[in-house]
């Protein structure tokens, strides 16, 4: 069983389109994340949700909108895609532990988004 | 703003050799993670270091944390080809947020 699964794995789309990436975790974790990894492999957090509530939003353009229908799902919708959005997007989850600090994150397999 | 610096960013080493990857961070934290990423793959957790002086070992990898120096090390002993990957450290300062280093791409050659 896959612990954190995201779909699709690959996404090729034209500039200006709107697309969504879905993520589900079956680990019972409280916190879910979206990370962006660029072509140089730099990894940067975009959003963090705890029990369906947004707790971190890192200066991400408004075109990106996360949605968490329940604590096992965190989807990412992107409007008006731009060339610079091309990257690998990772979903992850972790468990809130002692002193509100989280355990290590478990990552999905990534979605490679290519905007042409 | 928290900065996390890894060095080196690229490391090519021969099988059987030892080497250390360094992770420095700029603000107080007592929680640091090491992850491994194989090319085209996801990230996998290697170590969670929770307090000053923490040391953890798994096979040929050993990680340590010095919170006073704001430094973590990942030591590789007698490298083998299977260790070739990109290694990331990540530091937590705010609940639910990890700041990642830029990664160290390790290539182990026969």
PDB file of C-alpha atoms in Angstrom:
ATOM      1  CA  UNK A   1       0.000   0.000   0.000  1.00  0.00           C
ATOM      2  CA  UNK A   2       1.284   3.402  -0.959  1.00  0.00           C
ATOM      3  CA  UNK A   3       1.472   5.689   2.066  1.00  0.00           C
ATOM      4  CA  UNK A   4       1.308   9.022   0.230  1.00  0.00           C
ATOM      5  CA  UNK A   5      -0.003   8.871  -3.302  1.00  0.00           C
ATOM      6  CA  UNK A   6      -0.362  11.698  -5.753  1.00  0.00           C
ATOM      7  CA  UNK A   7      -1.806  11.828  -9.231  1.00  0.00           C
ATOM      8  CA  UNK A   8      -0.951  12.327 -11.947  1.00  0.00           C
ATOM      9  CA  UNK A   9       2.731  11.426 -12.036  1.00  0.00           C
ATOM     10  CA  UNK A  10       3.307  13.430 -15.197  1.00  0.00           C
ATOM     11  CA  UNK A  11       1.402  16.443 -16.433  1.00  0.00           C
ATOM     12  CA  UNK A  12       2.124  18.293 -19.648  1.00  0.00           C
ATOM     13  CA  UNK A  13      -0.073  21.263 -20.410  1.00  0.00           C
ATOM     14  CA  UNK A  14      -0.158  24.539 -22.265  1.00  0.00           C
ATOM     15  CA  UNK A  15       0.330  27.974 -20.772  1.00  0.00           C
ATOM     16  CA  UNK A  16      -2.862  29.496 -19.520  1.00  0.00           C
ATOM     17  CA  UNK A  17      -4.542  26.207 -18.675  1.00  0.00           C
ATOM     18  CA  UNK A  18      -5.874  25.247 -15.252  1.00  0.00           C
ATOM     19  CA  UNK A  19      -4.832  21.932 -13.729  1.00  0.00           C
ATOM     20  CA  UNK A  20      -5.122  20.001 -10.480  1.00  0.00           C
ATOM     21  CA  UNK A  21      -2.906  17.540  -8.669  1.00  0.00           C
ATOM     22  CA  UNK A  22      -4.421  15.205  -6.111  1.00  0.00           C
ATOM     23  CA  UNK A  23      -2.824  13.784  -2.995  1.00  0.00           C
ATOM     24  CA  UNK A  24      -3.980  11.232  -0.481  1.00  0.00           C
ATOM     25  CA  UNK A  25      -2.261   9.733   2.553  1.00  0.00           C
ATOM     26  CA  UNK A  26      -3.292   6.602   4.419  1.00  0.00           C
ATOM     27  CA  UNK A  27      -0.938   7.058   7.368  1.00  0.00           C
ATOM     28  CA  UNK A  28      -3.443   8.802   9.609  1.00  0.00           C
ATOM     29  CA  UNK A  29      -1.202  11.881   9.758  1.00  0.00           C
ATOM     30  CA  UNK A  30      -2.491  15.263  10.867  1.00  0.00           C
ATOM     31  CA  UNK A  31      -0.357  17.449   8.644  1.00  0.00           C
ATOM     32  CA  UNK A  32       0.014  17.546   4.878  1.00  0.00           C
ATOM     33  CA  UNK A  33       2.246  19.647   2.658  1.00  0.00           C
ATOM     34  CA  UNK A  34       2.942  20.713  -0.867  1.00  0.00           C
ATOM     35  CA  UNK A  35       6.552  21.228  -1.892  1.00  0.00           C
ATOM     36  CA  UNK A  36       7.975  22.473  -5.172  1.00  0.00           C
ATOM     37  CA  UNK A  37      11.290  21.148  -6.479  1.00  0.00           C
ATOM     38  CA  UNK A  38      12.822  23.110  -9.326  1.00  0.00           C
ATOM     39  CA  UNK A  39      15.220  21.996 -12.016  1.00  0.00           C
ATOM     40  CA  UNK A  40      18.193  22.555  -9.696  1.00  0.00           C
ATOM     41  CA  UNK A  41      16.589  20.238  -7.139  1.00  0.00           C
ATOM     42  CA  UNK A  42      15.944  23.063  -4.687  1.00  0.00           C
ATOM     43  CA  UNK A  43      13.031  22.067  -2.503  1.00  0.00           C
ATOM     44  CA  UNK A  44      10.719  24.717  -1.111  1.00  0.00           C
ATOM     45  CA  UNK A  45       7.571  24.415   0.948  1.00  0.00           C
ATOM     46  CA  UNK A  46       4.458  25.938  -0.567  1.00  0.00           C
ATOM     47  CA  UNK A  47       1.633  25.053   1.806  1.00  0.00           C
ATOM     48  CA  UNK A  48       1.039  23.164   4.998  1.00  0.00           C
ATOM     49  CA  UNK A  49      -2.318  21.976   6.323  1.00  0.00           C
ATOM     50  CA  UNK A  50      -3.045  20.624   9.771  1.00  0.00           C
ATOM     51  CA  UNK A  51      -6.372  18.837  10.205  1.00  0.00           C
ATOM     52  CA  UNK A  52      -7.758  20.537   7.101  1.00  0.00           C
ATOM     53  CA  UNK A  53      -6.676  24.004   8.194  1.00  0.00           C
ATOM     54  CA  UNK A  54      -4.079  26.046   6.341  1.00  0.00           C
ATOM     55  CA  UNK A  55      -1.146  26.788   8.643  1.00  0.00           C
ATOM     56  CA  UNK A  56       1.608  27.771   6.246  1.00  0.00           C
ATOM     57  CA  UNK A  57       1.342  29.649   2.982  1.00  0.00           C
ATOM     58  CA  UNK A  58       4.744  30.589   1.667  1.00  0.00           C
ATOM     59  CA  UNK A  59       4.480  33.560  -0.692  1.00  0.00           C
ATOM     60  CA  UNK A  60       2.962  31.432  -3.381  1.00  0.00           C
ATOM     61  CA  UNK A  61       1.078  33.197  -6.203  1.00  0.00           C
ATOM     62  CA  UNK A  62      -2.692  33.302  -5.829  1.00  0.00           C
ATOM     63  CA  UNK A  63      -2.939  31.104  -8.896  1.00  0.00           C
ATOM     64  CA  UNK A  64      -2.082  28.203  -6.607  1.00  0.00           C
ATOM     65  CA  UNK A  65      -4.936  27.120  -4.388  1.00  0.00           C
ATOM     66  CA  UNK A  66      -4.725  24.142  -2.068  1.00  0.00           C
ATOM     67  CA  UNK A  67      -7.863  22.369  -0.921  1.00  0.00           C
ATOM     68  CA  UNK A  68      -8.155  19.872   1.886  1.00  0.00           C
ATOM     69  CA  UNK A  69     -11.572  18.161   1.971  1.00  0.00           C
ATOM     70  CA  UNK A  70     -10.437  16.008   4.894  1.00  0.00           C
ATOM     71  CA  UNK A  71      -7.199  15.396   6.712  1.00  0.00           C
ATOM     72  CA  UNK A  72      -6.254  12.515   4.404  1.00  0.00           C
ATOM     73  CA  UNK A  73      -6.423  14.599   1.230  1.00  0.00           C
ATOM     74  CA  UNK A  74      -4.686  17.726   0.039  1.00  0.00           C
ATOM     75  CA  UNK A  75      -5.190  18.759  -3.551  1.00  0.00           C
ATOM     76  CA  UNK A  76      -3.447  21.517  -5.442  1.00  0.00           C
ATOM     77  CA  UNK A  77      -5.205  23.529  -8.110  1.00  0.00           C
ATOM     78  CA  UNK A  78      -3.236  25.822 -10.382  1.00  0.00           C
ATOM     79  CA  UNK A  79      -4.875  28.482 -12.516  1.00  0.00           C
ATOM     80  CA  UNK A  80      -3.450  30.161 -15.599  1.00  0.00           C
ATOM     81  CA  UNK A  81      -0.329  28.050 -15.741  1.00  0.00           C
ATOM     82  CA  UNK A  82       2.941  29.774 -16.622  1.00  0.00           C
ATOM     83  CA  UNK A  83       6.213  28.434 -18.003  1.00  0.00           C
ATOM     84  CA  UNK A  84       7.875  29.081 -14.638  1.00  0.00           C
ATOM     85  CA  UNK A  85       5.481  26.699 -12.937  1.00  0.00           C
ATOM     86  CA  UNK A  86       7.285  23.779 -14.560  1.00  0.00           C
ATOM     87  CA  UNK A  87       8.746  21.749 -11.711  1.00  0.00           C
ATOM     88  CA  UNK A  88       8.202  18.599  -9.696  1.00  0.00           C
ATOM     89  CA  UNK A  89       5.526  19.010  -7.034  1.00  0.00           C
ATOM     90  CA  UNK A  90       5.688  16.770  -4.007  1.00  0.00           C
ATOM     91  CA  UNK A  91       2.935  16.097  -1.554  1.00  0.00           C
ATOM     92  CA  UNK A  92       3.984  14.961   1.912  1.00  0.00           C
ATOM     93  CA  UNK A  93       2.506  14.213   5.300  1.00  0.00           C
ATOM     94  CA  UNK A  94       3.724  14.005   8.865  1.00  0.00           C
ATOM     95  CA  UNK A  95       2.374  13.388  12.321  1.00  0.00           C
ATOM     96  CA  UNK A  96       2.148  16.161  14.867  1.00  0.00           C
ATOM     97  CA  UNK A  97       4.143  15.120  17.852  1.00  0.00           C
ATOM     98  CA  UNK A  98       5.447  16.519  21.106  1.00  0.00           C
ATOM     99  CA  UNK A  99       5.351  20.292  21.554  1.00  0.00           C
ATOM    100  CA  UNK A 100       3.530  20.702  18.244  1.00  0.00           C
ATOM    101  CA  UNK A 101       6.653  19.709  16.380  1.00  0.00           C
ATOM    102  CA  UNK A 102       6.162  17.202  13.621  1.00  0.00           C
ATOM    103  CA  UNK A 103       7.803  13.905  12.857  1.00  0.00           C
ATOM    104  CA  UNK A 104       9.673  13.385   9.617  1.00  0.00           C
ATOM    105  CA  UNK A 105       7.705  13.831   6.424  1.00  0.00           C
ATOM    106  CA  UNK A 106       6.629  11.005   4.143  1.00  0.00           C
ATOM    107  CA  UNK A 107       6.659  12.084   0.529  1.00  0.00           C
ATOM    108  CA  UNK A 108       4.575  11.108  -2.450  1.00  0.00           C
ATOM    109  CA  UNK A 109       6.283  10.079  -5.686  1.00  0.00           C
ATOM    110  CA  UNK A 110       6.001  13.563  -7.152  1.00  0.00           C
ATOM    111  CA  UNK A 111       4.170  15.095 -10.090  1.00  0.00           C
ATOM    112  CA  UNK A 112       6.353  16.371 -12.892  1.00  0.00           C
ATOM    113  CA  UNK A 113       4.559  19.368 -14.347  1.00  0.00           C
ATOM    114  CA  UNK A 114       5.713  20.681 -17.706  1.00  0.00           C
ATOM    115  CA  UNK A 115       4.122  23.840 -19.045  1.00  0.00           C
ATOM    116  CA  UNK A 116       4.654  24.426 -22.765  1.00  0.00           C
TER     117      UNK A 116
ATOM    118  CA  UNK B   1      14.440  33.949   7.971  1.00  0.00           C
ATOM    119  CA  UNK B   2      15.968  30.543   8.530  1.00  0.00           C
ATOM    120  CA  UNK B   3      18.800  29.626   6.186  1.00  0.00           C
ATOM    121  CA  UNK B   4      20.019  26.080   5.811  1.00  0.00           C
ATOM    122  CA  UNK B   5      23.332  25.575   4.046  1.00  0.00           C
ATOM    123  CA  UNK B   6      24.782  22.288   2.971  1.00  0.00           C
ATOM    124  CA  UNK B   7      28.252  21.639   1.742  1.00  0.00           C
ATOM    125  CA  UNK B   8      29.512  20.379  -0.443  1.00  0.00           C
ATOM    126  CA  UNK B   9      26.747  20.598  -3.031  1.00  0.00           C
ATOM    127  CA  UNK B  10      28.433  18.013  -5.212  1.00  0.00           C
ATOM    128  CA  UNK B  11      30.612  15.191  -4.014  1.00  0.00           C
ATOM    129  CA  UNK B  12      32.354  12.575  -6.087  1.00  0.00           C
ATOM    130  CA  UNK B  13      34.122   9.891  -4.144  1.00  0.00           C
ATOM    131  CA  UNK B  14      35.611   6.478  -4.652  1.00  0.00           C
ATOM    132  CA  UNK B  15      34.187   3.344  -3.210  1.00  0.00           C
ATOM    133  CA  UNK B  16      35.674   2.495   0.135  1.00  0.00           C
ATOM    134  CA  UNK B  17      36.421   6.090   1.108  1.00  0.00           C
ATOM    135  CA  UNK B  18      34.977   8.106   3.980  1.00  0.00           C
ATOM    136  CA  UNK B  19      33.490  11.565   3.766  1.00  0.00           C
ATOM    137  CA  UNK B  20      31.297  14.005   5.665  1.00  0.00           C
ATOM    138  CA  UNK B  21      28.469  16.245   4.482  1.00  0.00           C
ATOM    139  CA  UNK B  22      27.795  19.351   6.550  1.00  0.00           C
ATOM    140  CA  UNK B  23      24.529  21.123   7.267  1.00  0.00           C
ATOM    141  CA  UNK B  24      24.592  24.539   8.933  1.00  0.00           C
ATOM    142  CA  UNK B  25      21.492  26.466   9.910  1.00  0.00           C
ATOM    143  CA  UNK B  26      21.002  30.015  11.026  1.00  0.00           C
ATOM    144  CA  UNK B  27      18.471  30.006  13.881  1.00  0.00           C
ATOM    145  CA  UNK B  28      17.747  27.919  16.937  1.00  0.00           C
ATOM    146  CA  UNK B  29      16.200  24.526  16.319  1.00  0.00           C
ATOM    147  CA  UNK B  30      16.344  21.177  18.019  1.00  0.00           C
ATOM    148  CA  UNK B  31      14.841  19.136  15.226  1.00  0.00           C
ATOM    149  CA  UNK B  32      16.724  18.218  12.098  1.00  0.00           C
ATOM    150  CA  UNK B  33      16.062  15.643   9.410  1.00  0.00           C
ATOM    151  CA  UNK B  34      18.151  13.967   6.761  1.00  0.00           C
ATOM    152  CA  UNK B  35      16.499  12.723   3.582  1.00  0.00           C
ATOM    153  CA  UNK B  36      17.734  10.805   0.577  1.00  0.00           C
ATOM    154  CA  UNK B  37      16.502  11.304  -2.982  1.00  0.00           C
ATOM    155  CA  UNK B  38      17.431   8.973  -5.834  1.00  0.00           C
ATOM    156  CA  UNK B  39      17.334  10.469  -9.356  1.00  0.00           C
ATOM    157  CA  UNK B  40      13.770  10.931 -10.552  1.00  0.00           C
ATOM    158  CA  UNK B  41      12.398   9.558  -7.302  1.00  0.00           C
ATOM    159  CA  UNK B  42      10.785  10.777  -4.135  1.00  0.00           C
ATOM    160  CA  UNK B  43      12.432  11.720  -0.846  1.00  0.00           C
ATOM    161  CA  UNK B  44      12.972   9.117   1.826  1.00  0.00           C
ATOM    162  CA  UNK B  45      13.582   9.889   5.470  1.00  0.00           C
ATOM    163  CA  UNK B  46      16.951   8.700   6.783  1.00  0.00           C
ATOM    164  CA  UNK B  47      17.330  10.233  10.223  1.00  0.00           C
ATOM    165  CA  UNK B  48      15.472  12.409  12.688  1.00  0.00           C
ATOM    166  CA  UNK B  49      17.719  14.197  15.175  1.00  0.00           C
ATOM    167  CA  UNK B  50      15.830  15.637  18.104  1.00  0.00           C
ATOM    168  CA  UNK B  51      18.306  17.051  20.579  1.00  0.00           C
ATOM    169  CA  UNK B  52      21.784  18.371  21.063  1.00  0.00           C
ATOM    170  CA  UNK B  53      24.348  15.616  20.815  1.00  0.00           C
ATOM    171  CA  UNK B  54      21.994  13.208  19.061  1.00  0.00           C
ATOM    172  CA  UNK B  55      23.776  10.600  16.980  1.00  0.00           C
ATOM    173  CA  UNK B  56      22.099   8.021  14.778  1.00  0.00           C
ATOM    174  CA  UNK B  57      23.576   5.351  12.554  1.00  0.00           C
ATOM    175  CA  UNK B  58      22.150   3.218   9.805  1.00  0.00           C
ATOM    176  CA  UNK B  59      24.534   1.027   7.855  1.00  0.00           C
ATOM    177  CA  UNK B  60      27.330   3.151   6.404  1.00  0.00           C
ATOM    178  CA  UNK B  61      25.649   6.461   7.313  1.00  0.00           C
ATOM    179  CA  UNK B  62      25.906   8.247  10.625  1.00  0.00           C
ATOM    180  CA  UNK B  63      24.227  11.560  11.439  1.00  0.00           C
ATOM    181  CA  UNK B  64      24.886  13.879  14.364  1.00  0.00           C
ATOM    182  CA  UNK B  65      23.489  17.143  15.655  1.00  0.00           C
ATOM    183  CA  UNK B  66      25.177  19.974  17.546  1.00  0.00           C
ATOM    184  CA  UNK B  67      22.467  22.519  18.306  1.00  0.00           C
ATOM    185  CA  UNK B  68      24.900  24.963  19.913  1.00  0.00           C
ATOM    186  CA  UNK B  69      26.979  25.127  16.756  1.00  0.00           C
ATOM    187  CA  UNK B  70      23.800  24.844  14.633  1.00  0.00           C
ATOM    188  CA  UNK B  71      25.498  22.085  12.714  1.00  0.00           C
ATOM    189  CA  UNK B  72      24.610  18.592  11.632  1.00  0.00           C
ATOM    190  CA  UNK B  73      26.901  16.154   9.878  1.00  0.00           C
ATOM    191  CA  UNK B  74      26.196  13.108   7.744  1.00  0.00           C
ATOM    192  CA  UNK B  75      29.211  10.848   7.743  1.00  0.00           C
ATOM    193  CA  UNK B  76      29.692   8.216   5.084  1.00  0.00           C
ATOM    194  CA  UNK B  77      31.910   5.264   5.924  1.00  0.00           C
ATOM    195  CA  UNK B  78      33.456   3.041   3.235  1.00  0.00           C
ATOM    196  CA  UNK B  79      31.183   4.351   0.502  1.00  0.00           C
ATOM    197  CA  UNK B  80      29.537   1.970  -1.935  1.00  0.00           C
ATOM    198  CA  UNK B  81      27.876   2.720  -5.270  1.00  0.00           C
ATOM    199  CA  UNK B  82      24.396   2.218  -3.803  1.00  0.00           C
ATOM    200  CA  UNK B  83      24.851   5.352  -1.717  1.00  0.00           C
ATOM    201  CA  UNK B  84      24.883   7.533  -4.834  1.00  0.00           C
ATOM    202  CA  UNK B  85      21.946   9.928  -4.405  1.00  0.00           C
ATOM    203  CA  UNK B  86      21.113  13.462  -3.343  1.00  0.00           C
ATOM    204  CA  UNK B  87      21.025  14.032   0.407  1.00  0.00           C
ATOM    205  CA  UNK B  88      19.018  16.827   1.969  1.00  0.00           C
ATOM    206  CA  UNK B  89      19.005  18.144   5.491  1.00  0.00           C
ATOM    207  CA  UNK B  90      15.891  19.942   6.721  1.00  0.00           C
ATOM    208  CA  UNK B  91      15.357  22.016   9.839  1.00  0.00           C
ATOM    209  CA  UNK B  92      12.128  22.748  11.722  1.00  0.00           C
ATOM    210  CA  UNK B  93      11.635  26.018  13.536  1.00  0.00           C
ATOM    211  CA  UNK B  94       7.898  26.485  13.230  1.00  0.00           C
ATOM    212  CA  UNK B  95       5.412  23.702  13.686  1.00  0.00           C
ATOM    213  CA  UNK B  96       4.651  22.164  10.339  1.00  0.00           C
ATOM    214  CA  UNK B  97       7.413  23.855   8.406  1.00  0.00           C
ATOM    215  CA  UNK B  98      10.722  22.363   7.346  1.00  0.00           C
ATOM    216  CA  UNK B  99      13.327  24.434   5.568  1.00  0.00           C
ATOM    217  CA  UNK B 100      15.489  22.309   3.305  1.00  0.00           C
ATOM    218  CA  UNK B 101      19.119  22.716   2.407  1.00  0.00           C
ATOM    219  CA  UNK B 102      20.058  22.790  -1.262  1.00  0.00           C
ATOM    220  CA  UNK B 103      21.035  19.136  -1.268  1.00  0.00           C
ATOM    221  CA  UNK B 104      24.338  17.320  -1.717  1.00  0.00           C
ATOM    222  CA  UNK B 105      24.586  15.167  -4.819  1.00  0.00           C
ATOM    223  CA  UNK B 106      26.829  12.235  -4.038  1.00  0.00           C
ATOM    224  CA  UNK B 107      28.375  10.089  -6.738  1.00  0.00           C
ATOM    225  CA  UNK B 108      30.302   7.028  -5.631  1.00  0.00           C
ATOM    226  CA  UNK B 109      32.656   5.670  -8.275  1.00  0.00           C
ATOM    227  CA  UNK B 110      34.207   2.201  -8.392  1.00  0.00           C
TER     228      UNK B 110
END
